[in-house]
mmCIF file with all atom_site columns, C-alpha atoms and ligand atoms in Angstrom:
data_model
loop_
_atom_site.group_PDB
_atom_site.id
_atom_site.type_symbol
_atom_site.label_atom_id
_atom_site.label_alt_id
_atom_site.label_comp_id
_atom_site.label_asym_id
_atom_site.label_entity_id
_atom_site.label_seq_id
_atom_site.pdbx_PDB_ins_code
_atom_site.Cartn_x
_atom_site.Cartn_y
_atom_site.Cartn_z
_atom_site.occupancy
_atom_site.B_iso_or_equiv
_atom_site.pdbx_formal_charge
_atom_site.auth_seq_id
_atom_site.auth_comp_id
_atom_site.auth_asym_id
_atom_site.auth_atom_id
_atom_site.pdbx_PDB_model_num
ATOM   1   C CA  . MET B 1 1   ? -17.897 -34.171 31.802  1.00 58.00 ? 1   MET B CA  1
ATOM   2   C CA  . GLU B 1 2   ? -18.528 -30.588 32.790  1.00 65.00 ? 2   GLU B CA  1
ATOM   3   C CA  . ARG B 1 3   ? -18.149 -28.119 30.004  1.00 77.00 ? 3   ARG B CA  1
ATOM   4   C CA  . ALA B 1 4   ? -16.113 -24.907 30.338  1.00 86.00 ? 4   ALA B CA  1
ATOM   5   C CA  . PRO B 1 5   ? -18.418 -21.900 30.511  1.00 92.00 ? 5   PRO B CA  1
ATOM   6   C CA  . LEU B 1 6   ? -18.824 -20.074 27.195  1.00 95.00 ? 6   LEU B CA  1
ATOM   7   C CA  . PRO B 1 7   ? -16.618 -16.985 26.894  1.00 96.00 ? 7   PRO B CA  1
ATOM   8   C CA  . PRO B 1 8   ? -18.282 -13.550 27.252  1.00 96.00 ? 8   PRO B CA  1
ATOM   9   C CA  . PHE B 1 9   ? -17.625 -12.828 23.574  1.00 97.00 ? 9   PHE B CA  1
ATOM   10  C CA  . HIS B 1 10  ? -20.035 -15.668 22.648  1.00 97.00 ? 10  HIS B CA  1
ATOM   11  C CA  . THR B 1 11  ? -22.930 -13.238 23.129  1.00 96.00 ? 11  THR B CA  1
ATOM   12  C CA  . ASP B 1 12  ? -21.204 -9.827  23.164  1.00 98.00 ? 12  ASP B CA  1
ATOM   13  C CA  . LEU B 1 13  ? -19.974 -8.318  19.873  1.00 98.00 ? 13  LEU B CA  1
ATOM   14  C CA  . ALA B 1 14  ? -17.860 -5.658  21.579  1.00 98.00 ? 14  ALA B CA  1
ATOM   15  C CA  . ALA B 1 15  ? -16.217 -8.362  23.658  1.00 98.00 ? 15  ALA B CA  1
ATOM   16  C CA  . ALA B 1 16  ? -15.444 -10.296 20.459  1.00 98.00 ? 16  ALA B CA  1
ATOM   17  C CA  . GLU B 1 17  ? -13.755 -7.247  18.985  1.00 98.00 ? 17  GLU B CA  1
ATOM   18  C CA  . ALA B 1 18  ? -11.718 -6.776  22.190  1.00 98.00 ? 18  ALA B CA  1
ATOM   19  C CA  . GLU B 1 19  ? -10.783 -10.478 22.142  1.00 98.00 ? 19  GLU B CA  1
ATOM   20  C CA  . LEU B 1 20  ? -9.552  -10.206 18.544  1.00 98.00 ? 20  LEU B CA  1
ATOM   21  C CA  . TRP B 1 21  ? -7.147  -7.364  19.447  1.00 98.00 ? 21  TRP B CA  1
ATOM   22  C CA  . ARG B 1 22  ? -6.160  -9.041  22.722  1.00 98.00 ? 22  ARG B CA  1
ATOM   23  C CA  . LEU B 1 23  ? -5.192  -12.238 20.879  1.00 98.00 ? 23  LEU B CA  1
ATOM   24  C CA  . LEU B 1 24  ? -3.151  -10.293 18.293  1.00 98.00 ? 24  LEU B CA  1
ATOM   25  C CA  . ALA B 1 25  ? -1.375  -8.344  21.057  1.00 98.00 ? 25  ALA B CA  1
ATOM   26  C CA  . ASP B 1 26  ? -0.675  -11.595 22.885  1.00 98.00 ? 26  ASP B CA  1
ATOM   27  C CA  . GLY B 1 27  ? 0.747   -12.988 19.654  1.00 98.00 ? 27  GLY B CA  1
ATOM   28  C CA  . VAL B 1 28  ? 3.312   -10.156 19.578  1.00 98.00 ? 28  VAL B CA  1
ATOM   29  C CA  . GLU B 1 29  ? 4.440   -10.915 23.089  1.00 97.00 ? 29  GLU B CA  1
ATOM   30  C CA  . ARG B 1 30  ? 4.254   -14.724 23.247  1.00 97.00 ? 30  ARG B CA  1
ATOM   31  C CA  . GLY B 1 31  ? 6.251   -16.793 20.845  1.00 97.00 ? 31  GLY B CA  1
ATOM   32  C CA  . ARG B 1 32  ? 4.126   -19.880 21.442  1.00 96.00 ? 32  ARG B CA  1
ATOM   33  C CA  . SER B 1 33  ? 0.911   -18.127 20.392  1.00 98.00 ? 33  SER B CA  1
ATOM   34  C CA  . ALA B 1 34  ? -0.325  -19.063 16.917  1.00 98.00 ? 34  ALA B CA  1
ATOM   35  C CA  . PHE B 1 35  ? -0.811  -15.340 16.322  1.00 98.00 ? 35  PHE B CA  1
ATOM   36  C CA  . HIS B 1 36  ? 2.947   -14.827 16.687  1.00 98.00 ? 36  HIS B CA  1
ATOM   37  C CA  . THR B 1 37  ? 3.507   -16.351 13.260  1.00 98.00 ? 37  THR B CA  1
ATOM   38  C CA  . PRO B 1 38  ? 0.510   -15.586 11.056  1.00 98.00 ? 38  PRO B CA  1
ATOM   39  C CA  . SER B 1 39  ? 0.402   -15.988 7.256   1.00 98.00 ? 39  SER B CA  1
ATOM   40  C CA  . LEU B 1 40  ? 0.693   -12.816 5.209   1.00 98.00 ? 40  LEU B CA  1
ATOM   41  C CA  . ALA B 1 41  ? -0.895  -12.722 1.750   1.00 98.00 ? 41  ALA B CA  1
ATOM   42  C CA  . THR B 1 42  ? -0.017  -10.233 -0.991  1.00 98.00 ? 42  THR B CA  1
ATOM   43  C CA  . VAL B 1 43  ? -0.912  -9.966  -4.686  1.00 98.00 ? 43  VAL B CA  1
ATOM   44  C CA  . ASP B 1 44  ? 1.695   -10.232 -7.428  1.00 97.00 ? 44  ASP B CA  1
ATOM   45  C CA  . ALA B 1 45  ? 1.935   -8.290  -10.673 1.00 96.00 ? 45  ALA B CA  1
ATOM   46  C CA  . GLY B 1 46  ? -0.270  -10.830 -12.439 1.00 97.00 ? 46  GLY B CA  1
ATOM   47  C CA  . GLY B 1 47  ? -3.025  -10.537 -9.763  1.00 96.00 ? 47  GLY B CA  1
ATOM   48  C CA  . ARG B 1 48  ? -2.172  -13.910 -8.258  1.00 97.00 ? 48  ARG B CA  1
ATOM   49  C CA  . PRO B 1 49  ? -2.090  -14.479 -4.484  1.00 98.00 ? 49  PRO B CA  1
ATOM   50  C CA  . ARG B 1 50  ? 1.206   -15.069 -2.633  1.00 98.00 ? 50  ARG B CA  1
ATOM   51  C CA  . VAL B 1 51  ? 1.365   -16.217 0.995   1.00 98.00 ? 51  VAL B CA  1
ATOM   52  C CA  . ARG B 1 52  ? 4.087   -16.779 3.576   1.00 98.00 ? 52  ARG B CA  1
ATOM   53  C CA  . THR B 1 53  ? 4.656   -17.004 7.325   1.00 98.00 ? 53  THR B CA  1
ATOM   54  C CA  . VAL B 1 54  ? 5.821   -13.871 9.144   1.00 98.00 ? 54  VAL B CA  1
ATOM   55  C CA  . VAL B 1 55  ? 6.391   -12.779 12.730  1.00 98.00 ? 55  VAL B CA  1
ATOM   56  C CA  . LEU B 1 56  ? 3.863   -10.302 14.114  1.00 98.00 ? 56  LEU B CA  1
ATOM   57  C CA  . ARG B 1 57  ? 6.016   -7.574  15.692  1.00 98.00 ? 57  ARG B CA  1
ATOM   58  C CA  . ALA B 1 58  ? 3.527   -4.968  16.920  1.00 98.00 ? 58  ALA B CA  1
ATOM   59  C CA  . VAL B 1 59  ? -0.194  -4.265  17.058  1.00 98.00 ? 59  VAL B CA  1
ATOM   60  C CA  . GLU B 1 60  ? -1.907  -0.949  17.736  1.00 97.00 ? 60  GLU B CA  1
ATOM   61  C CA  . ARG B 1 61  ? -5.597  -1.269  18.327  1.00 97.00 ? 61  ARG B CA  1
ATOM   62  C CA  . GLY B 1 62  ? -6.200  2.499   18.357  1.00 95.00 ? 62  GLY B CA  1
ATOM   63  C CA  . ALA B 1 63  ? -4.731  2.982   14.912  1.00 96.00 ? 63  ALA B CA  1
ATOM   64  C CA  . GLY B 1 64  ? -5.861  -0.414  13.687  1.00 97.00 ? 64  GLY B CA  1
ATOM   65  C CA  . THR B 1 65  ? -2.363  -1.288  12.478  1.00 98.00 ? 65  THR B CA  1
ATOM   66  C CA  . LEU B 1 66  ? -0.091  -4.312  12.610  1.00 98.00 ? 66  LEU B CA  1
ATOM   67  C CA  . ARG B 1 67  ? 3.701   -4.286  12.039  1.00 98.00 ? 67  ARG B CA  1
ATOM   68  C CA  . ILE B 1 68  ? 5.865   -6.930  10.390  1.00 98.00 ? 68  ILE B CA  1
ATOM   69  C CA  . HIS B 1 69  ? 9.566   -6.799  9.411   1.00 97.00 ? 69  HIS B CA  1
ATOM   70  C CA  . CYS B 1 70  ? 10.991  -7.895  6.087   1.00 97.00 ? 70  CYS B CA  1
ATOM   71  C CA  . ASP B 1 71  ? 13.847  -7.488  3.652   1.00 97.00 ? 71  ASP B CA  1
ATOM   72  C CA  . ARG B 1 72  ? 13.361  -4.683  1.096   1.00 96.00 ? 72  ARG B CA  1
ATOM   73  C CA  . ARG B 1 73  ? 14.658  -7.010  -1.618  1.00 97.00 ? 73  ARG B CA  1
ATOM   74  C CA  . SER B 1 74  ? 12.071  -9.727  -0.911  1.00 97.00 ? 74  SER B CA  1
ATOM   75  C CA  . ASP B 1 75  ? 9.114   -10.494 -3.192  1.00 98.00 ? 75  ASP B CA  1
ATOM   76  C CA  . LYS B 1 76  ? 6.635   -9.460  -0.520  1.00 98.00 ? 76  LYS B CA  1
ATOM   77  C CA  . ALA B 1 77  ? 8.205   -5.990  -0.241  1.00 98.00 ? 77  ALA B CA  1
ATOM   78  C CA  . GLY B 1 78  ? 8.091   -5.592  -4.028  1.00 97.00 ? 78  GLY B CA  1
ATOM   79  C CA  . GLU B 1 79  ? 4.453   -6.711  -4.141  1.00 98.00 ? 79  GLU B CA  1
ATOM   80  C CA  . ILE B 1 80  ? 3.466   -4.283  -1.380  1.00 97.00 ? 80  ILE B CA  1
ATOM   81  C CA  . ALA B 1 81  ? 5.364   -1.417  -3.013  1.00 97.00 ? 81  ALA B CA  1
ATOM   82  C CA  . ALA B 1 82  ? 3.516   -2.076  -6.246  1.00 97.00 ? 82  ALA B CA  1
ATOM   83  C CA  . ARG B 1 83  ? 0.052   -2.502  -4.743  1.00 94.00 ? 83  ARG B CA  1
ATOM   84  C CA  . GLY B 1 84  ? -0.415  -2.417  -0.999  1.00 96.00 ? 84  GLY B CA  1
ATOM   85  C CA  . ALA B 1 85  ? -3.290  -4.891  -0.772  1.00 97.00 ? 85  ALA B CA  1
ATOM   86  C CA  . CYS B 1 86  ? -2.590  -7.595  1.723   1.00 97.00 ? 86  CYS B CA  1
ATOM   87  C CA  . ALA B 1 87  ? -4.234  -9.930  4.214   1.00 98.00 ? 87  ALA B CA  1
ATOM   88  C CA  . LEU B 1 88  ? -3.099  -11.695 7.336   1.00 98.00 ? 88  LEU B CA  1
ATOM   89  C CA  . HIS B 1 89  ? -4.458  -14.916 8.806   1.00 98.00 ? 89  HIS B CA  1
ATOM   90  C CA  . ALA B 1 90  ? -3.905  -17.293 11.718  1.00 98.00 ? 90  ALA B CA  1
ATOM   91  C CA  . TYR B 1 91  ? -5.869  -20.016 13.496  1.00 98.00 ? 91  TYR B CA  1
ATOM   92  C CA  . ASP B 1 92  ? -5.104  -20.790 17.123  1.00 97.00 ? 92  ASP B CA  1
ATOM   93  C CA  . PRO B 1 93  ? -6.173  -24.326 18.155  1.00 97.00 ? 93  PRO B CA  1
ATOM   94  C CA  . GLU B 1 94  ? -5.701  -23.421 21.858  1.00 95.00 ? 94  GLU B CA  1
ATOM   95  C CA  . THR B 1 95  ? -8.452  -20.814 21.814  1.00 96.00 ? 95  THR B CA  1
ATOM   96  C CA  . ALA B 1 96  ? -10.257 -22.202 18.705  1.00 97.00 ? 96  ALA B CA  1
ATOM   97  C CA  . VAL B 1 97  ? -10.121 -18.733 17.173  1.00 98.00 ? 97  VAL B CA  1
ATOM   98  C CA  . GLN B 1 98  ? -9.347  -17.781 13.564  1.00 98.00 ? 98  GLN B CA  1
ATOM   99  C CA  . ILE B 1 99  ? -8.522  -14.154 12.867  1.00 98.00 ? 99  ILE B CA  1
ATOM   100 C CA  . ARG B 1 100 ? -8.346  -12.589 9.424   1.00 98.00 ? 100 ARG B CA  1
ATOM   101 C CA  . VAL B 1 101 ? -7.183  -9.032  8.780   1.00 98.00 ? 101 VAL B CA  1
ATOM   102 C CA  . GLU B 1 102 ? -7.456  -7.359  5.376   1.00 98.00 ? 102 GLU B CA  1
ATOM   103 C CA  . GLY B 1 103 ? -6.065  -3.960  4.463   1.00 98.00 ? 103 GLY B CA  1
ATOM   104 C CA  . THR B 1 104 ? -3.371  -1.921  2.860   1.00 98.00 ? 104 THR B CA  1
ATOM   105 C CA  . ALA B 1 105 ? 0.284   -2.011  3.828   1.00 98.00 ? 105 ALA B CA  1
ATOM   106 C CA  . THR B 1 106 ? 2.989   0.563   3.517   1.00 97.00 ? 106 THR B CA  1
ATOM   107 C CA  . LEU B 1 107 ? 6.770   -0.004  3.676   1.00 98.00 ? 107 LEU B CA  1
ATOM   108 C CA  . HIS B 1 108 ? 8.998   2.021   5.981   1.00 97.00 ? 108 HIS B CA  1
ATOM   109 C CA  . ALA B 1 109 ? 12.685  1.816   5.153   1.00 95.00 ? 109 ALA B CA  1
ATOM   110 C CA  . GLY B 1 110 ? 14.610  5.017   5.963   1.00 89.00 ? 110 GLY B CA  1
ATOM   111 C CA  . ASP B 1 111 ? 12.189  6.763   8.306   1.00 94.00 ? 111 ASP B CA  1
ATOM   112 C CA  . ALA B 1 112 ? 11.532  7.019   12.031  1.00 95.00 ? 112 ALA B CA  1
ATOM   113 C CA  . VAL B 1 113 ? 9.243   3.974   11.998  1.00 95.00 ? 113 VAL B CA  1
ATOM   114 C CA  . ALA B 1 114 ? 11.997  1.821   10.478  1.00 94.00 ? 114 ALA B CA  1
ATOM   115 C CA  . ASP B 1 115 ? 14.602  3.296   12.845  1.00 93.00 ? 115 ASP B CA  1
ATOM   116 C CA  . ALA B 1 116 ? 12.537  2.533   15.923  1.00 94.00 ? 116 ALA B CA  1
ATOM   117 C CA  . ALA B 1 117 ? 11.764  -1.027  14.703  1.00 94.00 ? 117 ALA B CA  1
ATOM   118 C CA  . TRP B 1 118 ? 15.417  -1.686  13.883  1.00 94.00 ? 118 TRP B CA  1
ATOM   119 C CA  . ASP B 1 119 ? 16.633  -0.271  17.194  1.00 92.00 ? 119 ASP B CA  1
ATOM   120 C CA  . ALA B 1 120 ? 14.191  -2.491  19.119  1.00 91.00 ? 120 ALA B CA  1
ATOM   121 C CA  . SER B 1 121 ? 15.086  -5.668  17.209  1.00 90.00 ? 121 SER B CA  1
ATOM   122 C CA  . ARG B 1 122 ? 17.498  -8.214  18.599  1.00 87.00 ? 122 ARG B CA  1
ATOM   123 C CA  . PRO B 1 123 ? 21.007  -8.627  17.078  1.00 82.00 ? 123 PRO B CA  1
ATOM   124 C CA  . MET B 1 124 ? 20.127  -12.205 16.042  1.00 82.00 ? 124 MET B CA  1
ATOM   125 C CA  . SER B 1 125 ? 17.058  -10.963 14.146  1.00 85.00 ? 125 SER B CA  1
ATOM   126 C CA  . ARG B 1 126 ? 19.181  -8.333  12.320  1.00 89.00 ? 126 ARG B CA  1
ATOM   127 C CA  . ILE B 1 127 ? 21.599  -10.833 10.853  1.00 89.00 ? 127 ILE B CA  1
ATOM   128 C CA  . CYS B 1 128 ? 19.166  -12.200 8.212   1.00 89.00 ? 128 CYS B CA  1
ATOM   129 C CA  . TYR B 1 129 ? 18.851  -8.763  6.594   1.00 92.00 ? 129 TYR B CA  1
ATOM   130 C CA  . GLY B 1 130 ? 22.526  -8.915  5.711   1.00 90.00 ? 130 GLY B CA  1
ATOM   131 C CA  . ILE B 1 131 ? 22.100  -12.046 3.572   1.00 93.00 ? 131 ILE B CA  1
ATOM   132 C CA  . ASP B 1 132 ? 23.819  -12.084 0.203   1.00 93.00 ? 132 ASP B CA  1
ATOM   133 C CA  . PRO B 1 133 ? 22.498  -12.603 -2.450  1.00 96.00 ? 133 PRO B CA  1
ATOM   134 C CA  . ALA B 1 134 ? 18.998  -11.205 -2.032  1.00 95.00 ? 134 ALA B CA  1
ATOM   135 C CA  . PRO B 1 135 ? 16.161  -13.385 -0.717  1.00 96.00 ? 135 PRO B CA  1
ATOM   136 C CA  . GLY B 1 136 ? 14.652  -15.506 -3.499  1.00 96.00 ? 136 GLY B CA  1
ATOM   137 C CA  . THR B 1 137 ? 17.808  -15.516 -5.716  1.00 97.00 ? 137 THR B CA  1
ATOM   138 C CA  . ALA B 1 138 ? 18.444  -18.846 -7.415  1.00 98.00 ? 138 ALA B CA  1
ATOM   139 C CA  . LEU B 1 139 ? 21.544  -20.560 -5.933  1.00 97.00 ? 139 LEU B CA  1
ATOM   140 C CA  . PRO B 1 140 ? 23.856  -23.209 -7.475  1.00 98.00 ? 140 PRO B CA  1
ATOM   141 C CA  . SER B 1 141 ? 23.630  -25.151 -4.211  1.00 97.00 ? 141 SER B CA  1
ATOM   142 C CA  . GLY B 1 142 ? 21.497  -24.839 -1.033  1.00 97.00 ? 142 GLY B CA  1
ATOM   143 C CA  . GLY B 1 143 ? 24.214  -23.284 1.069   1.00 96.00 ? 143 GLY B CA  1
ATOM   144 C CA  . ALA B 1 144 ? 25.617  -20.854 -1.535  1.00 96.00 ? 144 ALA B CA  1
ATOM   145 C CA  . TYR B 1 145 ? 24.741  -17.699 0.367   1.00 96.00 ? 145 TYR B CA  1
ATOM   146 C CA  . ALA B 1 146 ? 26.505  -15.615 2.996   1.00 94.00 ? 146 ALA B CA  1
ATOM   147 C CA  . LEU B 1 147 ? 25.364  -14.030 6.267   1.00 91.00 ? 147 LEU B CA  1
ATOM   148 C CA  . PRO B 1 148 ? 27.327  -11.385 8.131   1.00 86.00 ? 148 PRO B CA  1
ATOM   149 C CA  . GLU B 1 149 ? 29.106  -12.341 11.345  1.00 82.00 ? 149 GLU B CA  1
ATOM   150 C CA  . PRO B 1 150 ? 26.963  -11.478 14.387  1.00 74.00 ? 150 PRO B CA  1
ATOM   151 C CA  . GLY B 1 151 ? 29.060  -8.407  15.225  1.00 70.00 ? 151 GLY B CA  1
ATOM   152 C CA  . ASP B 1 152 ? 28.883  -7.059  11.640  1.00 67.00 ? 152 ASP B CA  1
ATOM   153 C CA  . ALA B 1 153 ? 25.128  -7.387  11.230  1.00 55.00 ? 153 ALA B CA  1
ATOM   154 C CA  . THR B 1 154 ? 24.146  -3.829  11.997  1.00 63.00 ? 154 THR B CA  1
ATOM   155 C CA  . ASP B 1 155 ? 25.371  -1.988  8.928   1.00 68.00 ? 155 ASP B CA  1
ATOM   156 C CA  . ALA B 1 156 ? 24.975  -4.840  6.501   1.00 74.00 ? 156 ALA B CA  1
ATOM   157 C CA  . GLY B 1 157 ? 21.346  -5.313  7.320   1.00 87.00 ? 157 GLY B CA  1
ATOM   158 C CA  . ARG B 1 158 ? 20.055  -1.859  8.081   1.00 88.00 ? 158 ARG B CA  1
ATOM   159 C CA  . SER B 1 159 ? 19.811  -0.642  4.484   1.00 90.00 ? 159 SER B CA  1
ATOM   160 C CA  . ARG B 1 160 ? 17.799  -3.779  3.549   1.00 94.00 ? 160 ARG B CA  1
ATOM   161 C CA  . PHE B 1 161 ? 15.518  -3.798  6.558   1.00 95.00 ? 161 PHE B CA  1
ATOM   162 C CA  . CYS B 1 162 ? 11.996  -2.469  6.306   1.00 96.00 ? 162 CYS B CA  1
ATOM   163 C CA  . ALA B 1 163 ? 8.993   -2.334  8.577   1.00 97.00 ? 163 ALA B CA  1
ATOM   164 C CA  . LEU B 1 164 ? 5.715   -3.179  6.905   1.00 98.00 ? 164 LEU B CA  1
ATOM   165 C CA  . VAL B 1 165 ? 2.708   -1.493  8.513   1.00 98.00 ? 165 VAL B CA  1
ATOM   166 C CA  . LEU B 1 166 ? -0.624  -3.056  7.666   1.00 98.00 ? 166 LEU B CA  1
ATOM   167 C CA  . ARG B 1 167 ? -3.576  -0.715  8.131   1.00 97.00 ? 167 ARG B CA  1
ATOM   168 C CA  . ALA B 1 168 ? -6.553  -2.953  8.720   1.00 98.00 ? 168 ALA B CA  1
ATOM   169 C CA  . GLU B 1 169 ? -9.742  -2.222  6.769   1.00 97.00 ? 169 GLU B CA  1
ATOM   170 C CA  . ARG B 1 170 ? -11.644 -5.426  7.462   1.00 98.00 ? 170 ARG B CA  1
ATOM   171 C CA  . LEU B 1 171 ? -11.462 -7.799  10.415  1.00 98.00 ? 171 LEU B CA  1
ATOM   172 C CA  . ASP B 1 172 ? -12.976 -11.255 10.679  1.00 98.00 ? 172 ASP B CA  1
ATOM   173 C CA  . PHE B 1 173 ? -13.225 -13.277 13.903  1.00 98.00 ? 173 PHE B CA  1
ATOM   174 C CA  . LEU B 1 174 ? -14.318 -16.977 13.990  1.00 98.00 ? 174 LEU B CA  1
ATOM   175 C CA  . TYR B 1 175 ? -14.731 -18.936 17.216  1.00 98.00 ? 175 TYR B CA  1
ATOM   176 C CA  . LEU B 1 176 ? -15.393 -22.645 17.012  1.00 98.00 ? 176 LEU B CA  1
ATOM   177 C CA  . ASP B 1 177 ? -17.488 -24.281 19.758  1.00 96.00 ? 177 ASP B CA  1
ATOM   178 C CA  . ARG B 1 178 ? -19.808 -27.262 19.483  1.00 95.00 ? 178 ARG B CA  1
ATOM   179 C CA  . ARG B 1 179 ? -22.456 -25.349 21.371  1.00 95.00 ? 179 ARG B CA  1
ATOM   180 C CA  . GLY B 1 180 ? -22.494 -22.780 18.597  1.00 97.00 ? 180 GLY B CA  1
ATOM   181 C CA  . HIS B 1 181 ? -19.795 -21.271 16.417  1.00 98.00 ? 181 HIS B CA  1
ATOM   182 C CA  . ARG B 1 182 ? -19.527 -17.503 16.442  1.00 98.00 ? 182 ARG B CA  1
ATOM   183 C CA  . ARG B 1 183 ? -18.330 -15.315 13.600  1.00 98.00 ? 183 ARG B CA  1
ATOM   184 C CA  . ALA B 1 184 ? -18.126 -11.527 13.507  1.00 98.00 ? 184 ALA B CA  1
ATOM   185 C CA  . GLY B 1 185 ? -16.763 -8.986  11.065  1.00 98.00 ? 185 GLY B CA  1
ATOM   186 C CA  . TRP B 1 186 ? -15.823 -5.288  11.254  1.00 98.00 ? 186 TRP B CA  1
ATOM   187 C CA  . ARG B 1 187 ? -15.156 -2.631  8.663   1.00 98.00 ? 187 ARG B CA  1
ATOM   188 C CA  . ARG B 1 188 ? -13.475 0.703   9.133   1.00 97.00 ? 188 ARG B CA  1
ATOM   189 C CA  . THR B 1 189 ? -15.758 3.701   9.156   1.00 94.00 ? 189 THR B CA  1
ATOM   190 C CA  . GLY B 1 190 ? -14.781 7.024   7.599   1.00 82.00 ? 190 GLY B CA  1
ATOM   191 C CA  . GLU B 1 191 ? -13.557 8.408   10.950  1.00 79.00 ? 191 GLU B CA  1
ATOM   192 C CA  . GLY B 1 192 ? -11.240 5.476   11.625  1.00 73.00 ? 192 GLY B CA  1
ATOM   193 C CA  . GLY B 1 193 ? -13.663 3.711   13.966  1.00 92.00 ? 193 GLY B CA  1
ATOM   194 C CA  . TRP B 1 194 ? -15.145 0.342   13.304  1.00 97.00 ? 194 TRP B CA  1
ATOM   195 C CA  . THR B 1 195 ? -18.589 -0.964  12.535  1.00 97.00 ? 195 THR B CA  1
ATOM   196 C CA  . GLY B 1 196 ? -19.187 -4.620  13.238  1.00 98.00 ? 196 GLY B CA  1
ATOM   197 C CA  . THR B 1 197 ? -21.794 -7.336  12.890  1.00 98.00 ? 197 THR B CA  1
ATOM   198 C CA  . TRP B 1 198 ? -22.280 -10.959 13.691  1.00 98.00 ? 198 TRP B CA  1
ATOM   199 C CA  . LEU B 1 199 ? -21.922 -13.166 10.604  1.00 98.00 ? 199 LEU B CA  1
ATOM   200 C CA  . ALA B 1 200 ? -23.165 -16.667 9.785   1.00 98.00 ? 200 ALA B CA  1
ATOM   201 C CA  . PRO B 1 201 ? -20.146 -18.832 10.456  1.00 97.00 ? 201 PRO B CA  1
HETATM 202 C C1  . FMN O 2 .   ? 8.273   -19.137 11.548  1.00 76.87 ? 301 FMN O C1  1
HETATM 203 C C2  . FMN O 2 .   ? 8.644   -18.245 10.413  1.00 76.87 ? 301 FMN O C2  1
HETATM 204 C C3  . FMN O 2 .   ? 8.694   -16.862 10.599  1.00 76.87 ? 301 FMN O C3  1
HETATM 205 C C4  . FMN O 2 .   ? 9.046   -16.040 9.572   1.00 76.87 ? 301 FMN O C4  1
HETATM 206 N N1  . FMN O 2 .   ? 9.060   -14.695 9.794   1.00 76.87 ? 301 FMN O N1  1
HETATM 207 C C5  . FMN O 2 .   ? 9.345   -13.828 8.760   1.00 76.87 ? 301 FMN O C5  1
HETATM 208 C C6  . FMN O 2 .   ? 9.280   -12.411 8.938   1.00 76.87 ? 301 FMN O C6  1
HETATM 209 O O1  . FMN O 2 .   ? 8.915   -11.893 10.015  1.00 76.87 ? 301 FMN O O1  1
HETATM 210 N N2  . FMN O 2 .   ? 9.542   -11.624 7.909   1.00 76.87 ? 301 FMN O N2  1
HETATM 211 C C7  . FMN O 2 .   ? 9.899   -12.181 6.662   1.00 76.87 ? 301 FMN O C7  1
HETATM 212 O O2  . FMN O 2 .   ? 10.168  -11.365 5.764   1.00 76.87 ? 301 FMN O O2  1
HETATM 213 N N3  . FMN O 2 .   ? 9.983   -13.479 6.477   1.00 76.87 ? 301 FMN O N3  1
HETATM 214 C C8  . FMN O 2 .   ? 9.668   -14.341 7.460   1.00 76.87 ? 301 FMN O C8  1
HETATM 215 N N4  . FMN O 2 .   ? 9.716   -15.692 7.272   1.00 76.87 ? 301 FMN O N4  1
HETATM 216 C C9  . FMN O 2 .   ? 10.132  -16.200 5.919   1.00 76.87 ? 301 FMN O C9  1
HETATM 217 C C10 . FMN O 2 .   ? 8.962   -16.070 4.964   1.00 76.87 ? 301 FMN O C10 1
HETATM 218 O O3  . FMN O 2 .   ? 7.963   -17.025 5.291   1.00 76.87 ? 301 FMN O O3  1
HETATM 219 C C11 . FMN O 2 .   ? 9.376   -16.289 3.506   1.00 76.87 ? 301 FMN O C11 1
HETATM 220 O O4  . FMN O 2 .   ? 9.887   -17.573 3.315   1.00 76.87 ? 301 FMN O O4  1
HETATM 221 C C12 . FMN O 2 .   ? 10.421  -15.255 3.081   1.00 76.87 ? 301 FMN O C12 1
HETATM 222 O O5  . FMN O 2 .   ? 10.282  -14.023 3.721   1.00 76.87 ? 301 FMN O O5  1
HETATM 223 C C13 . FMN O 2 .   ? 10.320  -15.024 1.571   1.00 76.87 ? 301 FMN O C13 1
HETATM 224 O O6  . FMN O 2 .   ? 9.055   -14.542 1.244   1.00 76.87 ? 301 FMN O O6  1
HETATM 225 P P1  . FMN O 2 .   ? 8.693   -13.721 -0.106  1.00 76.87 ? 301 FMN O P1  1
HETATM 226 O O7  . FMN O 2 .   ? 9.605   -14.287 -1.171  1.00 76.87 ? 301 FMN O O7  1
HETATM 227 O O8  . FMN O 2 .   ? 7.275   -14.006 -0.356  1.00 76.87 ? 301 FMN O O8  1
HETATM 228 O O9  . FMN O 2 .   ? 8.968   -12.300 0.181   1.00 76.87 ? 301 FMN O O9  1
HETATM 229 C C14 . FMN O 2 .   ? 9.355   -16.561 8.296   1.00 76.87 ? 301 FMN O C14 1
HETATM 230 C C15 . FMN O 2 .   ? 9.257   -17.934 8.071   1.00 76.87 ? 301 FMN O C15 1
HETATM 231 C C16 . FMN O 2 .   ? 8.903   -18.775 9.128   1.00 76.87 ? 301 FMN O C16 1
HETATM 232 C C17 . FMN O 2 .   ? 8.792   -20.253 8.852   1.00 76.87 ? 301 FMN O C17 1
#
């Protein structure tokens, strides 16, 4: 059987960096991409790791930032407010690429970043921010919580909504291929650029 040609990024570090950002941007746009729903890791007050699935809402290659939305009352928001360290990970079996992003996150609740993110979000997405009681609260039974009616979601959820902006400091790209795996990593330089190297996979 004829093998697919190796991708250009197999031998080109700059192309691997471009592919990493292309796949993340594609994840924002395409719900079926594995990069649409990466795992986000934070660190709790005891220094222990916490991880959960999130939706990747925006990526800006120039700034090296990724945006995620969450409830201000959630554990992840509290963990990021206390210490911003976080990491994001996804593996896409379609492209055989794993991407890891490590950096520092900030929460935007009442500012222009949050306003723009809220304004651009769909009514159905807004409803979950109106949930009562707060995410993670122990319930007497599984359904003992309330969500606002679709029409009422705007005000109920807005005060709880926040945009989490992850400023990447380290990037790690792993491509699996039987003809030779490829791994590369980048770190931010002082000027906000990136310095990268191939890594042993
Ligand atoms: C497919 C999928 C997408 C999710 N997207 C988000 C999201 O974008 N933001 C969010 O706060 N929680 C999202 N969740 C829920 C989180 O995984 C998690 O259960 C919840 O936010 C509570 O996390 P925490 O207690 O660690 O804050 C998603 C879950 C799934 C399964």
